[in-house]
Short mmCIF file of C-alpha atoms in Angstrom, two decimals:
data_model
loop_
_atom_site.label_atom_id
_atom_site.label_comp_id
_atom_site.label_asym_id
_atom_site.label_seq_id
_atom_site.Cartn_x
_atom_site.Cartn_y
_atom_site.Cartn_z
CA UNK A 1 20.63 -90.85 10.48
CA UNK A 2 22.96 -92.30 13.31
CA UNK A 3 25.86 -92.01 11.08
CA UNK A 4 27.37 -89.23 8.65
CA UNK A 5 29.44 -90.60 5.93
CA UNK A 6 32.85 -89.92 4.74
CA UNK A 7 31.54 -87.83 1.73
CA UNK A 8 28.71 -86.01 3.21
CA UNK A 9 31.31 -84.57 6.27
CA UNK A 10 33.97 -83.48 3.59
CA UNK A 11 30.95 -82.26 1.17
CA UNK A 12 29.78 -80.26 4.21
CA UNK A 13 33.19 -78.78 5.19
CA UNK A 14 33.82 -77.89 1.44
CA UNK A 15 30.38 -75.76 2.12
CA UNK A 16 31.31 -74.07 5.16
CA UNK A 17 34.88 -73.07 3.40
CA UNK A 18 33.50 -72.16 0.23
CA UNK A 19 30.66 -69.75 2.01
CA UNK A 20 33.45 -68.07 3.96
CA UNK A 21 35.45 -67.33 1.53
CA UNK A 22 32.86 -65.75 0.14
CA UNK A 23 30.98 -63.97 2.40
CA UNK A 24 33.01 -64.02 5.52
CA UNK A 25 36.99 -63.54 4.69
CA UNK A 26 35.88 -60.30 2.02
CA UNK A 27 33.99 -58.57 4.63
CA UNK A 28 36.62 -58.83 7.99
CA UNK A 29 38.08 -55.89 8.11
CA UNK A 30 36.40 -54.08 5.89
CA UNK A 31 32.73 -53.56 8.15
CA UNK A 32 31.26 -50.30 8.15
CA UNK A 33 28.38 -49.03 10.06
CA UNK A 34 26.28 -49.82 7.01
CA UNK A 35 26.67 -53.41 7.33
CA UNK A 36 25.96 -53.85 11.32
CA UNK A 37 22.71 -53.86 13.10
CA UNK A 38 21.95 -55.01 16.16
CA UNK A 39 19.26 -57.55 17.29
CA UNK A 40 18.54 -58.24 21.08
CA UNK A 41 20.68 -55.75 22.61
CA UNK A 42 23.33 -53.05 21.50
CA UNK A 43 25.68 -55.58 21.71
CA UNK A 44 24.18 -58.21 20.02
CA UNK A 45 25.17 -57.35 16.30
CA UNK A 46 24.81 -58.79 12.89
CA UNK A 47 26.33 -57.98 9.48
CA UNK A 48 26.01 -58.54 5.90
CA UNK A 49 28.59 -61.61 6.62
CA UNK A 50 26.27 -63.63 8.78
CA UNK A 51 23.45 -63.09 6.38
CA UNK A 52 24.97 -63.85 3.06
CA UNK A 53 27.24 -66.75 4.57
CA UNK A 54 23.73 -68.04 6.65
CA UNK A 55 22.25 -67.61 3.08
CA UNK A 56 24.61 -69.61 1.06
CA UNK A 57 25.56 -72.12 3.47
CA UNK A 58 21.71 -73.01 3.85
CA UNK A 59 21.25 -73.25 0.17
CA UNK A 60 24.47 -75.72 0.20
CA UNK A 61 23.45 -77.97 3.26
CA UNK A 62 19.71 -78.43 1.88
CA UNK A 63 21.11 -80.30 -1.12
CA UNK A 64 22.72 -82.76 0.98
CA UNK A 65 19.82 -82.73 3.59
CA UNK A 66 16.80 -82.13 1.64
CA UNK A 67 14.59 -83.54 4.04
CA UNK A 68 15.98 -82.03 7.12
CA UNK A 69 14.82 -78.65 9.17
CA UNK A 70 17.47 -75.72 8.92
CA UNK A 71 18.04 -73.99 11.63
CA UNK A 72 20.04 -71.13 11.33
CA UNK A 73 20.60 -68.47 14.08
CA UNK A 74 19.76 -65.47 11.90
CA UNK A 75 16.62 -67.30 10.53
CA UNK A 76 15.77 -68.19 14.23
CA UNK A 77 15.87 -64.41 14.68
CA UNK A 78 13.59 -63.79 12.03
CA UNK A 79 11.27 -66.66 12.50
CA UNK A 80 11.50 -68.04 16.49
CA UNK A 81 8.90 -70.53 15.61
CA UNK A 82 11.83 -72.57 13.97
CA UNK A 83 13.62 -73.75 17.09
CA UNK A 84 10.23 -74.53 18.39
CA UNK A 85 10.87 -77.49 15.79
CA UNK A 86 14.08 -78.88 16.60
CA UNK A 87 13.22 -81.06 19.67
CA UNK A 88 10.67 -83.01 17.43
CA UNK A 89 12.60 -83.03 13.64
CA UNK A 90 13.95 -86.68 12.71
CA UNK A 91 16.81 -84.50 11.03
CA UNK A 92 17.88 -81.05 11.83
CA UNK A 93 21.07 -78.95 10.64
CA UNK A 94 21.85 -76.43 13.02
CA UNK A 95 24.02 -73.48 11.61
CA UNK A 96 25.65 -70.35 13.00
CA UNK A 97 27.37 -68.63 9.99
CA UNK A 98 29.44 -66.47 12.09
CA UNK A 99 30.19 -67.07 15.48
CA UNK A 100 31.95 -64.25 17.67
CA UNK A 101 30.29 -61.69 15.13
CA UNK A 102 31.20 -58.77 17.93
CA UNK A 103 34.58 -59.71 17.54
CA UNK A 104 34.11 -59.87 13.29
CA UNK A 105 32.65 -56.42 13.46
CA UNK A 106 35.37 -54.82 15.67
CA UNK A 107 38.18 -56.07 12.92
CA UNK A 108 39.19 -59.28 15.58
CA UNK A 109 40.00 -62.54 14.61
CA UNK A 110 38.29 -64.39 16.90
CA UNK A 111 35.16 -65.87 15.26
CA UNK A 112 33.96 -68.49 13.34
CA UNK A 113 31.26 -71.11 11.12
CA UNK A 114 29.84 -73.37 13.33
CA UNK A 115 27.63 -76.57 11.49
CA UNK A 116 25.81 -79.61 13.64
CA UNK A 117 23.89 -82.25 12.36
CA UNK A 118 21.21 -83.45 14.58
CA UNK A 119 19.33 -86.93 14.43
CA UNK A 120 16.60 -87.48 16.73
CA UNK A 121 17.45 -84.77 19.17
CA UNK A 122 20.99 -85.78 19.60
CA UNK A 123 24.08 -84.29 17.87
CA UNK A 124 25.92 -86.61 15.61
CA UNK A 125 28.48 -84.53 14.19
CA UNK A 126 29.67 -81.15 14.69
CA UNK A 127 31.94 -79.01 12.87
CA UNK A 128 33.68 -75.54 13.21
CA UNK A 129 35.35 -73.57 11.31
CA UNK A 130 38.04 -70.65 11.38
CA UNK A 131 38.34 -68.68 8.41
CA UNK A 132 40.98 -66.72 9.30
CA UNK A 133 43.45 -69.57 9.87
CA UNK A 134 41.40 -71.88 7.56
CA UNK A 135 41.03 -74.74 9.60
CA UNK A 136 38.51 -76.74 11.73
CA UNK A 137 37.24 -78.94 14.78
CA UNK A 138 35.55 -82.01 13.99
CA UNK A 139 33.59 -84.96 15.04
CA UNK A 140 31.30 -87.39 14.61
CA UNK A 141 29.50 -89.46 17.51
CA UNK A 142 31.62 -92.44 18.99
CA UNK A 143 34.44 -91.35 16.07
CA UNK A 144 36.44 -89.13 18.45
CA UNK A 145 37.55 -85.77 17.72
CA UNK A 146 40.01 -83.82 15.38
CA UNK A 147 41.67 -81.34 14.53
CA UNK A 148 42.00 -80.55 10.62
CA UNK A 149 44.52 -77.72 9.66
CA UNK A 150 44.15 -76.26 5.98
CA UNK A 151 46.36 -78.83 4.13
CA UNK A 152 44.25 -81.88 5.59
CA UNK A 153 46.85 -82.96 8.55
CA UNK A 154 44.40 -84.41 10.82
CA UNK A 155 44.97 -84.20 14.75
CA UNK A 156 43.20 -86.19 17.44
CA UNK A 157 41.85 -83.64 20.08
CA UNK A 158 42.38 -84.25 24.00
CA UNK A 159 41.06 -82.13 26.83
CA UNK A 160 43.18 -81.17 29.36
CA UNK A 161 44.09 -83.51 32.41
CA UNK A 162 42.04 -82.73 35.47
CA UNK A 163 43.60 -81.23 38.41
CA UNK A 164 43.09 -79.11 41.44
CA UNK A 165 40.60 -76.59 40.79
CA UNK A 166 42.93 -73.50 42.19
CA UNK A 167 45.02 -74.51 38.81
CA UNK A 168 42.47 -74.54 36.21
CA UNK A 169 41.75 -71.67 33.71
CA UNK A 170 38.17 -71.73 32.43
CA UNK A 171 35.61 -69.62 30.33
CA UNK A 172 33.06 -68.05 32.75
CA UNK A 173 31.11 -64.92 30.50
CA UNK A 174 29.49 -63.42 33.67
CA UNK A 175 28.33 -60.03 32.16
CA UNK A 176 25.47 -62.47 30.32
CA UNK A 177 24.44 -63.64 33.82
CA UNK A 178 21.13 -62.20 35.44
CA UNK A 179 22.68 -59.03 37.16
CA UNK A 180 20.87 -60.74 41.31
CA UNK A 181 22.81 -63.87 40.21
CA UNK A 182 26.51 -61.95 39.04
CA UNK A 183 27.92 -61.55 42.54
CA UNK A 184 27.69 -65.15 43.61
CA UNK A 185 29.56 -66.00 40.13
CA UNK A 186 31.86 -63.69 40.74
CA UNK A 187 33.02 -64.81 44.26
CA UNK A 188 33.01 -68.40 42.79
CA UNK A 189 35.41 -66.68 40.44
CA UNK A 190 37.88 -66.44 42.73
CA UNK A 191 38.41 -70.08 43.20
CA UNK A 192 39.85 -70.65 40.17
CA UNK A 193 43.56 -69.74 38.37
CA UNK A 194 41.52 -67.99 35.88
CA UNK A 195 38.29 -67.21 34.27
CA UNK A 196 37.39 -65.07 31.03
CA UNK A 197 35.50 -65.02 28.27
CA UNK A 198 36.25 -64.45 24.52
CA UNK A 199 32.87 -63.40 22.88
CA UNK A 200 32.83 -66.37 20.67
CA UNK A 201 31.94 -70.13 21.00
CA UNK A 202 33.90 -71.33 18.21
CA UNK A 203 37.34 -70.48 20.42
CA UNK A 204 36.05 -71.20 23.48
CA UNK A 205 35.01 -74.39 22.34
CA UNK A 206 38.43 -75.08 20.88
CA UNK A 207 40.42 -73.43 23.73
CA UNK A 208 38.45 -76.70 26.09
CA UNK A 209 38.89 -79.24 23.46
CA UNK A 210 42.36 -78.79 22.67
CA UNK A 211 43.55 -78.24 26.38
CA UNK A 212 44.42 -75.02 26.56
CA UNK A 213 41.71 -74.32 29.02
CA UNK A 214 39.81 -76.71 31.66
CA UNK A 215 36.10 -75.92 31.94
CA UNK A 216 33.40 -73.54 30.72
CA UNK A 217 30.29 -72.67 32.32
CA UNK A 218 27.66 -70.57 29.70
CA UNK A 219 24.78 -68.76 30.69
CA UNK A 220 22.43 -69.73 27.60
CA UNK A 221 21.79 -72.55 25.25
CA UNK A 222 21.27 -71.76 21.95
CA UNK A 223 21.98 -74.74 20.26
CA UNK A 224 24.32 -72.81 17.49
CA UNK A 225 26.81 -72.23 20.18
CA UNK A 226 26.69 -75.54 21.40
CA UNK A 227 25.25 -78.22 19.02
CA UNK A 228 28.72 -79.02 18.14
CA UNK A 229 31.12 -78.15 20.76
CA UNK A 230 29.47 -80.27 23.18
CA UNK A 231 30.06 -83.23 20.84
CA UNK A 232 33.39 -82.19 20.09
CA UNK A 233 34.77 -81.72 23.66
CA UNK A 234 32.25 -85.58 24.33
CA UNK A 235 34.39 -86.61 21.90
CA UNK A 236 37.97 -85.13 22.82
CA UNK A 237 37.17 -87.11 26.45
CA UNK A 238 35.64 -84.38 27.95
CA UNK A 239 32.78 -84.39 30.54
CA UNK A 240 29.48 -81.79 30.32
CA UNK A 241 26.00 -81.42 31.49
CA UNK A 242 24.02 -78.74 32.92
CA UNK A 243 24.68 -77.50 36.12
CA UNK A 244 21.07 -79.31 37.75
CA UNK A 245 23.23 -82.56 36.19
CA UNK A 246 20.85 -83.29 32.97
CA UNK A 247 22.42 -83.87 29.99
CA UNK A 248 22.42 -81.57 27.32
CA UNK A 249 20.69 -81.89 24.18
CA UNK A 250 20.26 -79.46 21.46
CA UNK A 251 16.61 -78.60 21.84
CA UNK A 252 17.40 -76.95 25.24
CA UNK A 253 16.78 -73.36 25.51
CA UNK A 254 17.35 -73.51 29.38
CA UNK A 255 20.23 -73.71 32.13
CA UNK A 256 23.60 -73.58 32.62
CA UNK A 257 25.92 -75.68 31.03
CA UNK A 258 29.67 -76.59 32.38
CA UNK A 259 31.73 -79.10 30.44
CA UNK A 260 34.89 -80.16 32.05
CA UNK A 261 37.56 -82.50 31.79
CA UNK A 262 36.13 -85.24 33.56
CA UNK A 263 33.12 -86.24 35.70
CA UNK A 264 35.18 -85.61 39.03
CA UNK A 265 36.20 -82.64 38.62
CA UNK A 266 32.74 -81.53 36.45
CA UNK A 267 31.40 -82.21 40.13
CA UNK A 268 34.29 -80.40 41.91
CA UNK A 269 33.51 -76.92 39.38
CA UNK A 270 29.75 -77.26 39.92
CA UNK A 271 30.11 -77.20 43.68
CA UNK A 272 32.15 -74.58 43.64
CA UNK A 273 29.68 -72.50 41.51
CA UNK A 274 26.50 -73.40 43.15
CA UNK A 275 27.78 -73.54 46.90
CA UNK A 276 30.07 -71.29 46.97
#
């Protein structure tokens, strides 16, 4: 599947709002201790949100893709041997029913649904979602990107110009760096206008695609973060690859990946990361 039609990309948007709605939007605000537990680490939560929306969103997206592997994050947690699957599946749907879900579980708005579809180990649409504000990022491979408020109103998504790199504002989530490799992110830091991070892909990814921000560099590459904001920000003009230069593709589990606005300054970030 090189292309997704018209139908199947509303169909699947219709699923992501629907399951939030249901799952997601009823819950915010309303988490208790009951409904978190943590996974990895004590900050590495999930709640009853990312399980029933993971549940019903997965029931949605096999009807349209009955032949393709799921891959959802909290299945992934439950079963690793599933992303052991995705480099070699013709088809995969990659889905991360709520992004940011530190930020859902402390009552902020900063999270959201993120869907990719897959084909041949390369991402040929992406979608996210915002429940709060009810609207979403979109693309599909060589179709640029968009963004789609809540009444439909479609916008074409550009990254931001590239310019000096003591002007540029960018994600950088060092706490998730190897502690022997935080210091020499941290003077690299210092280079730039800003860095931060916001605990969640999904705004991250929009922040860079809309041009609000210039660059991100992430420590991991779990392809539910990433699946679809890579295409997205491809698609909104933007430049990205891992910091050794390879390109990214979904199957990954390794590196460092920096998108930027452009190749040139992509180049200009990197060194500025990796020498200092």
């Amino acid at each position: 599947m090189r292309e997704v039609s018209d139908d199947i990309f509303s169909a699947v948007m219709e699923d992501m709002r629907r399951a939030a709605e249901a799952e997601i939007l009823p819950r915010f605000l309303g988490v208790t201790a009951e409904g978190i537990r943590t996974k990895t680490a004590p900050d590495d939560l999930v709640t009853d949100a990312d399980l029933g929306a993971e549940r019903r969103l997965t029931e949605a997206l096999s009807a349209h893709f009955p032949e393709a592997l799921l891959v959802g994050e909290e299945a992934v947690s439950a079963d690793p041997s599933i992303l052991t699957r995705l480099g070699d599946a013709d088809l995969a749907v990659i889905i991360d029913p709520v992004d940011g879900t530190w930020n859902f579980a402390h009552g902020l708005p900063l999270f959201g649904m993120i869907a990719a579809i897959v084909s041949g180990g390369e991402t040929v649409a992406g979608l996210i979602h915002y429940p709060v504000t009810g609207d979403f990022l979109a693309a599909r491979l060589g179709q640029g990107a968009w963004h789609i408020a809540r009444d439909g109103t479609r916008t074409q998504l550009s990254v931001t110009p590239p310019g000096p790199i003591g002007e540029m504002h960018g994600f950088v989530p060092l706490h998730m760096f190897p502690a022997e490799e935080q210091p020499v992110y941290a003077r690299s830091m210092l280079h730039f206008a800003r860095t931060t991070t916001w605990r969640c892909s999904a705004y991250e990814y929009r922040a860079v695609a809309t041009g609000a921000m210039s660059f991100s560099l992430n420590a991991e590459l779990k392809p539910w973060d990433h699946a679809a904001g890579v295409l997205i920000h491809h698609e909104a003009g933007g430049y990205g690859a891992l910091l050794s230069g390879e390109a990214y593709r979904p199957a990954m589990t390794k590196g460092r990946l920096l998108l930027a606005p452009d190749a040139e300054s992509w180049e200009a970030i990197r060194r500025s990361f990796t020498e200092g």
